[in-house]
Short mmCIF file of C-alpha atoms in Angstrom, two decimals:
data_model
loop_
_atom_site.label_atom_id
_atom_site.label_comp_id
_atom_site.label_asym_id
_atom_site.label_seq_id
_atom_site.Cartn_x
_atom_site.Cartn_y
_atom_site.Cartn_z
CA MET S 1 -28.95 -1.67 -12.24
CA GLU S 2 -27.88 -2.44 -8.70
CA ASN S 3 -25.11 -0.39 -7.14
CA MET S 4 -21.92 -2.47 -7.17
CA TYR S 5 -20.02 -1.41 -4.07
CA ALA S 6 -17.47 -3.32 -2.03
CA GLU S 7 -14.55 -2.34 0.13
CA ALA S 8 -11.73 -4.20 1.84
CA THR S 9 -8.74 -3.25 3.97
CA ALA S 10 -5.32 -4.75 4.59
CA LYS S 11 -2.88 -3.56 7.25
CA ARG S 12 0.69 -3.63 5.97
CA ILE S 13 3.12 -5.53 8.18
CA ASN S 14 6.34 -3.93 9.33
CA THR S 15 9.09 -4.91 6.93
CA PRO S 16 12.70 -5.25 8.09
CA LYS S 17 13.46 -2.10 6.08
CA ALA S 18 10.81 -0.09 8.00
CA ILE S 19 12.01 -1.44 11.35
CA ALA S 20 15.62 -0.58 10.48
CA LEU S 21 14.55 2.93 9.51
CA ARG S 22 12.76 3.39 12.84
CA VAL S 23 15.81 2.19 14.77
CA LEU S 24 18.09 4.45 12.72
CA VAL S 25 15.90 7.49 13.39
CA ILE S 26 15.87 6.81 17.15
CA PHE S 27 19.65 6.36 17.22
CA ALA S 28 20.11 9.60 15.24
CA VAL S 29 18.05 11.53 17.80
CA LEU S 30 19.86 9.92 20.76
CA PHE S 31 23.26 10.49 19.15
CA THR S 32 22.43 14.15 18.55
CA PHE S 33 21.47 14.66 22.21
CA PHE S 34 24.54 12.71 23.40
CA PHE S 35 26.90 14.70 21.18
CA ALA S 36 25.20 17.97 22.23
CA SER S 37 25.72 17.13 25.90
CA LEU S 38 29.40 16.24 25.33
CA THR S 39 30.20 19.40 23.40
CA GLY S 40 27.79 21.73 25.18
CA SER S 41 26.51 22.92 21.83
CA LYS S 42 23.16 24.66 22.07
CA ILE S 43 22.68 24.36 18.31
CA LEU S 44 22.95 20.56 18.47
CA PHE S 45 20.59 20.51 21.45
CA VAL S 46 17.99 22.54 19.50
CA ALA S 47 18.54 20.27 16.48
CA GLY S 48 17.93 17.25 18.75
CA ILE S 49 14.68 18.78 20.04
CA ILE S 50 13.54 19.48 16.47
CA MET S 51 14.45 15.93 15.42
CA ALA S 52 12.58 14.47 18.41
CA PHE S 53 9.52 16.55 17.55
CA LEU S 54 9.64 15.35 13.94
CA VAL S 55 9.94 11.72 15.07
CA VAL S 56 6.87 12.07 17.30
CA TRP S 57 5.01 13.81 14.47
CA PHE S 58 5.85 11.27 11.73
CA TRP S 59 5.97 8.06 13.81
CA PRO S 60 2.26 7.14 13.29
CA ARG S 61 2.71 7.51 9.53
CA PHE S 62 4.91 4.39 9.56
CA ASN S 63 1.70 2.39 10.17
CA ILE S 64 0.13 1.95 6.75
CA GLU S 65 -3.20 0.38 5.92
CA TRP S 66 -4.47 -0.21 2.39
CA GLU S 67 -8.12 0.32 1.53
CA TYR S 68 -9.58 -1.04 -1.70
CA ILE S 69 -12.90 0.32 -2.94
CA PHE S 70 -14.81 -1.09 -5.90
CA VAL S 71 -17.72 1.02 -7.15
CA ASP S 72 -19.50 0.38 -10.46
CA GLY S 73 -16.46 -0.70 -12.43
CA GLN S 74 -13.92 1.56 -10.78
CA LEU S 75 -11.28 0.26 -8.36
CA ASP S 76 -9.51 2.64 -5.97
CA PHE S 77 -6.37 1.90 -3.98
CA ASP S 78 -6.02 4.22 -0.96
CA THR S 79 -3.43 4.40 1.81
CA ILE S 80 -4.39 5.29 5.33
CA SER S 81 -1.37 6.49 7.31
CA GLY S 82 -1.49 6.43 11.07
CA GLY S 83 -5.18 5.58 11.05
CA GLU S 84 -6.20 9.08 9.99
CA ARG S 85 -4.60 10.38 6.80
CA ARG S 86 -6.04 9.01 3.55
CA LYS S 87 -4.56 9.33 0.08
CA THR S 88 -5.72 7.75 -3.16
CA ARG S 89 -2.72 6.04 -4.74
CA LEU S 90 -4.35 4.63 -7.84
CA ARG S 91 -7.73 4.61 -9.56
CA ILE S 92 -8.50 2.04 -12.26
CA ASP S 93 -11.47 1.88 -14.56
CA PHE S 94 -12.41 -1.70 -15.45
CA ASP S 95 -12.32 -0.79 -19.14
CA GLU S 96 -8.51 -0.59 -18.71
CA VAL S 97 -8.26 -3.99 -16.95
CA GLU S 98 -6.91 -7.01 -18.80
CA VAL S 99 -7.36 -9.65 -16.11
CA VAL S 100 -7.94 -10.06 -12.36
CA ALA S 101 -6.75 -13.36 -10.86
CA PRO S 102 -5.17 -14.89 -7.76
CA LEU S 103 -1.39 -14.43 -7.58
CA LYS S 104 -0.60 -18.09 -8.38
CA SER S 105 -3.08 -18.32 -11.27
CA HIS S 106 -1.90 -19.42 -14.71
CA ALA S 107 -4.11 -16.71 -16.20
CA LEU S 108 -1.31 -14.29 -15.22
CA ASP S 109 1.53 -16.16 -16.93
CA ALA S 110 1.52 -13.86 -19.96
CA TYR S 111 1.75 -10.76 -17.75
CA ARG S 112 4.56 -11.72 -15.33
CA HIS S 113 7.12 -9.41 -16.95
CA TYR S 114 5.16 -6.19 -16.35
CA LYS S 115 5.94 -3.69 -13.58
CA VAL S 116 4.56 -4.65 -10.13
CA ARG S 117 2.78 -2.27 -7.77
CA ASP S 118 2.34 -3.98 -4.41
CA TYR S 119 -0.64 -2.69 -2.46
CA SER S 120 -0.88 -5.77 -0.25
CA SER S 121 -0.18 -6.41 3.44
CA LEU S 122 3.02 -8.36 2.59
CA ARG S 123 1.87 -11.26 4.79
CA LYS S 124 2.91 -14.71 3.58
CA ASP S 125 -0.58 -16.19 4.19
CA ALA S 126 -2.50 -13.36 2.47
CA ASN S 127 -5.02 -14.08 -0.28
CA ILE S 128 -3.42 -11.87 -2.91
CA TYR S 129 -5.07 -11.08 -6.22
CA VAL S 130 -3.43 -9.35 -9.15
CA VAL S 131 -5.05 -6.77 -11.41
CA VAL S 132 -3.32 -6.34 -14.74
CA ALA S 133 -4.36 -2.95 -16.05
CA LYS S 134 -3.17 0.00 -18.08
CA VAL S 135 -1.94 2.69 -15.69
CA GLY S 136 -1.58 6.08 -17.34
CA GLU S 137 1.41 6.44 -19.63
CA GLU S 138 3.22 3.50 -18.01
CA GLY S 139 1.25 0.89 -19.91
CA LEU S 140 0.29 -2.40 -18.32
CA ASN S 141 1.09 -2.95 -14.63
CA GLN S 142 0.52 -5.78 -12.19
CA ILE S 143 -1.22 -4.49 -9.07
CA TYR S 144 -1.14 -6.76 -6.02
CA PHE S 145 -4.01 -6.37 -3.56
CA GLU S 146 -6.16 -8.32 -1.09
CA PRO S 147 -9.87 -8.16 -1.92
CA ASN S 148 -12.49 -9.86 0.18
CA GLU S 149 -14.97 -12.38 -1.29
CA LYS S 150 -17.66 -9.75 -1.74
CA MET S 151 -15.33 -7.55 -3.80
CA VAL S 152 -14.26 -10.46 -6.01
CA GLU S 153 -17.93 -11.34 -6.55
CA LYS S 154 -18.81 -7.74 -7.49
CA MET S 155 -15.87 -7.52 -9.89
CA LYS S 156 -16.87 -10.84 -11.45
CA ASN S 157 -20.44 -9.58 -11.88
CA LYS S 158 -19.13 -6.45 -13.61
CA ALA S 159 -16.62 -8.20 -15.90
CA PRO S 160 -17.05 -12.00 -15.84
CA ARG S 161 -14.48 -12.68 -18.56
CA LYS S 162 -11.78 -10.58 -16.91
CA VAL S 163 -12.04 -11.92 -13.35
CA MET S 164 -10.67 -15.39 -12.60
CA VAL S 165 -11.26 -17.00 -9.22
CA ILE S 166 -9.08 -20.09 -9.69
#
């Protein structure tokens, strides 16, 4: 049997919530330094330096990229933070999958009320697919992701009755 391997990536866009958090963090650091200079407090100045260091350390982790890997009936959803740190968020065996279909497909109508896990880029023009699968003790979940054509083809070859392309 041929090795069924495909991978795809999707860079998550900056949401208004993430942008607001970044602005809030910058203002907190600036406010701490400003207040430390007004009061002459060395403790606030040290706290400002520590906060600035933490901002520089964690700032790249605001840039998230999703990586989807399909290997022989197993689908992994990984996050890559700051272009270097990888963490597997979810691993699904295709035996646990009910259906895979595009977001607007009528094949998903019976599953719309299940919990959603969004592992997509959040772009409006993205080609989003949904995997409905049993996830641990939670039961069925809808998992949004952006596979490429090769990945959809490999999934369809593995489970032709579960993967819808229309």
